[in-house]
C-alpha cells in the first residue's frame, strides 16, 4: 500500500462506513467527534438521493452521529450543481424523492413533464411503470438523460434492492440513450464536494466500502483512498479490480487516530520550521 501523506481534509461515505442498516458502526461516533474537534474540513458523502441533507442530519443525529447539515453532500446535490452549471434555470422531468426535487427547486429549476430540458432519474422507494414510460418518451423526444448515481443495487434488511443504475439500464435499453451519472464514481461529485468545503484533492482522503464507487471516485479525483471492510467489499474482492486503494483498514475505528487535532497540527508546523528538510 502507498505511504500515508499528511491529510488536511476528509471525505467519507456513509452507508457501510459510518452506519449499517440504521445502526452506527463501532468507532463512527469517535471518528465524527474527532473530526469536529480537529476543525479540519470534512464531508459525509452518499449516493442516496432520497433524502435532503437536513433529513440525513436528523437521521444521523438519532444514531448518535452529530454531522452538521453543511457537512453532508449527496448525489442529488451534486446533480443539481451539475445542472445549474450546464443550464441555469432549466426544466426537468424528475423521477425521485424529496432529496432530489428539493435540490432542483433550490437551484431554480422548474419540474415539468412538458418538453423538459432533462429527464433526471434518482432513487425512489417505488418506481412507477407510468413514470418510466413518460421518461422514455421524453428522452426519445429530445430530453437529455441525467442520473444521480450508477449503483445497481442498494442494501435492505431483506437483501439487495434494485437501485438507480438498474432502472437507468432499463431506460437505456428502451431509448438507446446512455445517462450522465453525476454521483460516485464520477470525480465531479468529489470536486464539487471539495469546492463546497474549500479543500484540495492533493491533501484530502476518501474513505469508502466500495471499490467501484468510493475508491474509484477518490482515485480519479487525485485523493488518498481508504477502503474499510465493514461494507460491501471483502479483502478477497480487491484483486478483482485493476486499481487499488491507498490503504485498507478493518473499520472506521482504525482511522480515528489519523485525524490531527489542532495542537498536533501546530506541532507539525513547528517541526517543519525547525527542520525544513
Coordinates of C-alpha atoms in Angstrom, one line a residue:
X1 CA 0.0 0.0 0.0
X2 CA 1.0 3.6 -0.5
X3 CA 2.8 5.7 2.1
X4 CA 0.3 7.8 4.0
X5 CA 0.6 11.5 3.2
X6 CA -0.5 14.3 5.5
X7 CA -4.3 14.8 5.4
X8 CA -5.9 18.2 5.9
X9 CA -9.5 17.3 4.9
X10 CA -11.6 14.1 4.9
X11 CA -14.4 12.8 2.8
X12 CA -16.2 9.7 3.9
X13 CA -19.0 7.5 2.5
X14 CA -22.0 7.0 4.8
X15 CA -23.5 3.5 4.4
X16 CA -21.1 0.7 5.1
X17 CA -18.6 3.1 6.7
X18 CA -20.4 5.1 9.4
X19 CA -23.7 3.2 9.5
X20 CA -25.1 -0.1 8.5
X21 CA -28.9 -0.7 8.2
X22 CA -29.7 2.2 10.5
X23 CA -27.1 1.3 13.2
X24 CA -23.8 3.2 13.7
X25 CA -20.7 1.1 13.0
X26 CA -18.4 1.0 16.1
X27 CA -15.9 3.9 16.0
X28 CA -18.1 6.1 13.8
X29 CA -19.1 8.4 16.7
X30 CA -15.5 8.8 17.8
X31 CA -14.4 9.5 14.2
X32 CA -17.0 12.2 13.7
X33 CA -16.3 13.8 17.2
X34 CA -12.5 13.8 16.4
X35 CA -13.2 15.4 13.0
X36 CA -15.3 18.2 14.6
X37 CA -12.7 18.7 17.4
X38 CA -9.9 19.0 14.8
X39 CA -11.6 21.8 12.9
X40 CA -10.5 20.1 9.6
X41 CA -12.8 20.4 6.6
X42 CA -14.8 17.2 6.1
X43 CA -17.8 15.8 4.2
X44 CA -20.1 12.8 4.6
X45 CA -21.0 11.6 1.1
X46 CA -23.8 9.4 -0.1
X47 CA -25.1 8.3 -3.5
X48 CA -28.5 8.0 -1.9
X49 CA -30.6 10.8 -3.4
X50 CA -33.8 10.1 -1.5
X51 CA -33.1 12.3 1.5
X52 CA -32.2 16.0 1.8
X53 CA -29.1 16.9 3.8
X54 CA -31.3 18.1 6.6
X55 CA -33.1 14.8 6.7
X56 CA -29.8 12.9 6.8
X57 CA -28.5 15.2 9.6
X58 CA -31.6 14.3 11.7
X59 CA -31.3 10.6 11.0
X60 CA -27.6 10.5 11.8
X61 CA -28.1 12.5 15.0
X62 CA -30.7 10.0 16.2
X63 CA -28.0 7.4 15.8
X64 CA -25.6 9.5 17.9
X65 CA -23.6 10.9 15.0
X66 CA -23.7 14.7 15.0
X67 CA -22.9 15.7 11.4
X68 CA -23.8 19.4 10.5
X69 CA -26.1 19.8 7.5
X70 CA -23.3 21.7 5.7
X71 CA -21.0 18.7 6.0
X72 CA -23.4 16.4 4.1
X73 CA -23.1 16.0 0.3
X74 CA -25.5 13.8 -1.7
X75 CA -25.7 12.7 -5.3
X76 CA -28.8 14.8 -5.5
X77 CA -26.8 18.0 -4.6
X78 CA -24.1 17.0 -7.0
X79 CA -26.6 16.5 -9.7
X80 CA -28.2 19.9 -9.0
X81 CA -24.8 21.6 -9.1
X82 CA -24.0 20.0 -12.4
X83 CA -27.4 21.1 -14.0
X84 CA -27.0 24.6 -12.6
X85 CA -23.6 24.8 -14.2
X86 CA -24.8 23.3 -17.5
X87 CA -28.1 25.1 -17.9
X88 CA -29.1 27.6 -15.2
X89 CA -32.9 28.0 -14.7
X90 CA -33.7 24.9 -16.8
X91 CA -36.6 22.4 -16.7
X92 CA -36.6 18.8 -15.7
X93 CA -38.9 15.8 -15.5
X94 CA -37.9 14.1 -12.3
X95 CA -38.3 10.5 -11.0
X96 CA -37.1 10.7 -7.4
X97 CA -38.0 11.8 -3.9
X98 CA -37.6 14.9 -1.7
X99 CA -33.8 14.8 -1.7
X100 CA -33.7 15.3 -5.5
X101 CA -36.7 17.5 -6.0
X102 CA -35.7 19.9 -3.2
X103 CA -32.1 20.2 -4.6
X104 CA -33.5 21.1 -8.1
X105 CA -36.0 23.6 -6.7
X106 CA -33.2 25.2 -4.7
X107 CA -31.3 26.0 -7.9
X108 CA -34.4 27.4 -9.5
X109 CA -35.3 24.5 -11.8
X110 CA -38.9 24.1 -12.9
X111 CA -40.2 20.5 -12.6
X112 CA -42.4 19.6 -15.5
X113 CA -43.5 16.8 -17.8
X114 CA -44.0 19.2 -20.8
X115 CA -41.0 19.3 -23.1
X116 CA -38.3 19.4 -20.3
X117 CA -34.6 20.1 -20.9
X118 CA -33.7 17.0 -18.9
X119 CA -35.1 13.7 -17.6
X120 CA -33.5 13.3 -14.2
X121 CA -33.6 9.8 -12.6
X122 CA -32.9 9.4 -8.9
X123 CA -33.6 6.8 -6.3
X124 CA -37.1 6.2 -5.0
X125 CA -38.8 3.6 -2.9
X126 CA -41.3 2.8 -5.6
X127 CA -40.6 3.1 -9.3
X128 CA -43.8 3.5 -11.3
X129 CA -44.3 2.0 -14.7
X130 CA -46.2 5.1 -15.7
X131 CA -43.3 7.4 -14.7
X132 CA -40.7 5.3 -16.5
X133 CA -42.9 5.2 -19.7
X134 CA -43.1 9.0 -19.5
X135 CA -39.3 9.3 -19.1
X136 CA -38.7 7.0 -22.1
X137 CA -41.0 9.1 -24.3
X138 CA -39.5 12.4 -23.2
X139 CA -35.9 11.1 -23.8
X140 CA -37.0 9.9 -27.3
X141 CA -38.4 13.3 -27.9
X142 CA -35.1 15.0 -27.2
X143 CA -34.7 15.5 -23.4
X144 CA -31.2 14.8 -22.1
X145 CA -30.9 11.9 -19.7
X146 CA -29.3 12.5 -16.3
X147 CA -29.0 10.0 -13.4
X148 CA -27.9 10.7 -9.8
X149 CA -25.8 7.6 -9.4
X150 CA -25.0 4.3 -11.1
X151 CA -25.5 2.0 -8.1
X152 CA -27.3 -1.1 -9.4
X153 CA -28.4 -2.4 -6.0
X154 CA -28.9 -1.0 -2.6
X155 CA -29.0 -2.7 0.8
X156 CA -32.0 -3.6 2.9
X157 CA -32.7 -5.8 5.9
X158 CA -34.3 -8.4 3.5
X159 CA -31.4 -8.3 1.0
X160 CA -30.4 -6.3 -2.1
X161 CA -32.9 -3.9 -3.8
X162 CA -32.7 -2.7 -7.4
X163 CA -31.4 0.8 -7.4
X164 CA -31.0 3.7 -9.7
X165 CA -28.4 2.1 -12.0
X166 CA -30.6 -0.9 -12.7
X167 CA -33.6 1.4 -13.6
X168 CA -31.3 3.6 -15.7
X169 CA -30.3 0.4 -17.7
X170 CA -34.0 -0.3 -18.4
X171 CA -34.4 3.3 -19.8
X172 CA -31.2 3.0 -21.8
X173 CA -32.4 -0.3 -23.3
X174 CA -35.7 1.3 -24.4
X175 CA -34.2 4.6 -25.7
X176 CA -30.7 3.7 -26.8
X177 CA -29.5 6.7 -24.8
X178 CA -26.9 6.4 -22.0
X179 CA -27.4 8.7 -19.0
X180 CA -24.8 11.0 -17.5
X181 CA -24.2 9.9 -13.9
X182 CA -23.4 12.8 -11.5
X183 CA -22.7 10.7 -8.4
X184 CA -19.8 8.5 -7.4
X185 CA -17.6 7.3 -9.1
X186 CA -17.8 10.4 -11.2
X187 CA -15.0 12.6 -9.8
X188 CA -17.3 15.6 -10.4
X189 CA -19.1 14.7 -7.2
X190 CA -15.8 14.7 -5.3
X191 CA -14.6 18.0 -6.9
X192 CA -17.9 19.8 -6.2
X193 CA -17.8 18.5 -2.6
X194 CA -14.2 19.6 -2.1
X195 CA -15.1 23.0 -3.5
X196 CA -18.0 23.3 -1.1
X197 CA -15.6 22.9 1.9
X198 CA -12.7 24.8 0.4
X199 CA -10.4 21.7 0.3
X200 CA -7.9 20.4 -2.3
X201 CA -7.7 16.8 -3.6
X202 CA -3.9 16.6 -3.1
X203 CA -4.3 16.9 0.7
X204 CA -7.6 15.1 1.1
X205 CA -8.6 11.5 1.8
X206 CA -11.7 9.5 0.7
X207 CA -13.0 6.7 2.9
X208 CA -15.4 4.1 1.5
X209 CA -16.5 0.5 1.5
X210 CA -16.9 0.0 -2.3
X211 CA -14.1 -0.4 -4.8
X212 CA -16.3 0.5 -7.8
X213 CA -17.7 3.8 -6.5
X214 CA -15.8 5.2 -3.4
X215 CA -12.3 4.1 -4.1
X216 CA -12.6 4.8 -7.8
X217 CA -14.0 8.2 -7.3
X218 CA -11.3 9.1 -4.8
X219 CA -8.6 7.8 -7.1
X220 CA -9.9 9.7 -10.2
X221 CA -10.1 12.9 -8.1
X222 CA -6.5 12.6 -7.1
X223 CA -7.1 11.7 -3.4
X224 CA -5.7 9.2 -1.0
X225 CA -8.2 6.4 -0.5
X226 CA -9.0 4.2 2.5
X227 CA -11.1 1.1 2.0
X228 CA -12.9 -0.2 5.1
X229 CA -14.1 -3.8 5.3
X230 CA -17.4 -3.1 7.1
X231 CA -19.5 -2.8 3.9
X232 CA -19.7 -4.4 0.5
X233 CA -16.1 -5.2 -0.2
X234 CA -14.1 -8.0 1.3
X235 CA -10.3 -8.4 1.1
X236 CA -10.7 -11.2 -1.5
X237 CA -12.5 -8.8 -3.8
X238 CA -9.7 -6.2 -4.0
X239 CA -7.6 -8.1 -6.6
X240 CA -10.5 -8.3 -9.0
X241 CA -10.1 -4.6 -9.8
X242 CA -7.3 -3.1 -12.0
X243 CA -6.7 -0.4 -9.3
X244 CA -6.4 -0.5 -5.6
X245 CA -7.0 1.7 -2.6
X246 CA -4.1 3.6 -1.0
X247 CA -4.8 1.8 2.3
X248 CA -7.1 -1.0 3.6
X249 CA -8.3 -1.0 7.2
X250 CA -10.8 -3.1 9.2
X251 CA -13.2 -0.2 10.1
X252 CA -13.6 3.5 10.6
X253 CA -12.4 2.9 14.2
X254 CA -8.9 2.4 12.8
X255 CA -8.8 5.9 11.3
X256 CA -9.7 8.0 14.4
X257 CA -6.1 8.5 15.5
X258 CA -5.1 9.6 12.0
X259 CA -7.0 12.8 12.4
X260 CA -4.7 15.5 13.6
X261 CA -6.0 17.7 16.3
X262 CA -5.1 21.5 16.3
X263 CA -2.2 21.1 18.8
X264 CA -0.8 18.3 16.7
X265 CA -1.1 20.4 13.5
X266 CA 0.8 23.2 15.3
X267 CA 3.5 20.8 16.5
X268 CA 3.9 19.5 12.9
X269 CA 4.3 23.1 11.6
X270 CA 6.9 23.9 14.3
X271 CA 8.8 20.7 13.4
X272 CA 8.9 21.7 9.7
X273 CA 10.1 25.2 10.6
X274 CA 12.8 23.8 12.8
X275 CA 13.9 21.2 10.2
X276 CA 12.8 22.4 6.8
X277 CA 14.2 19.3 5.0

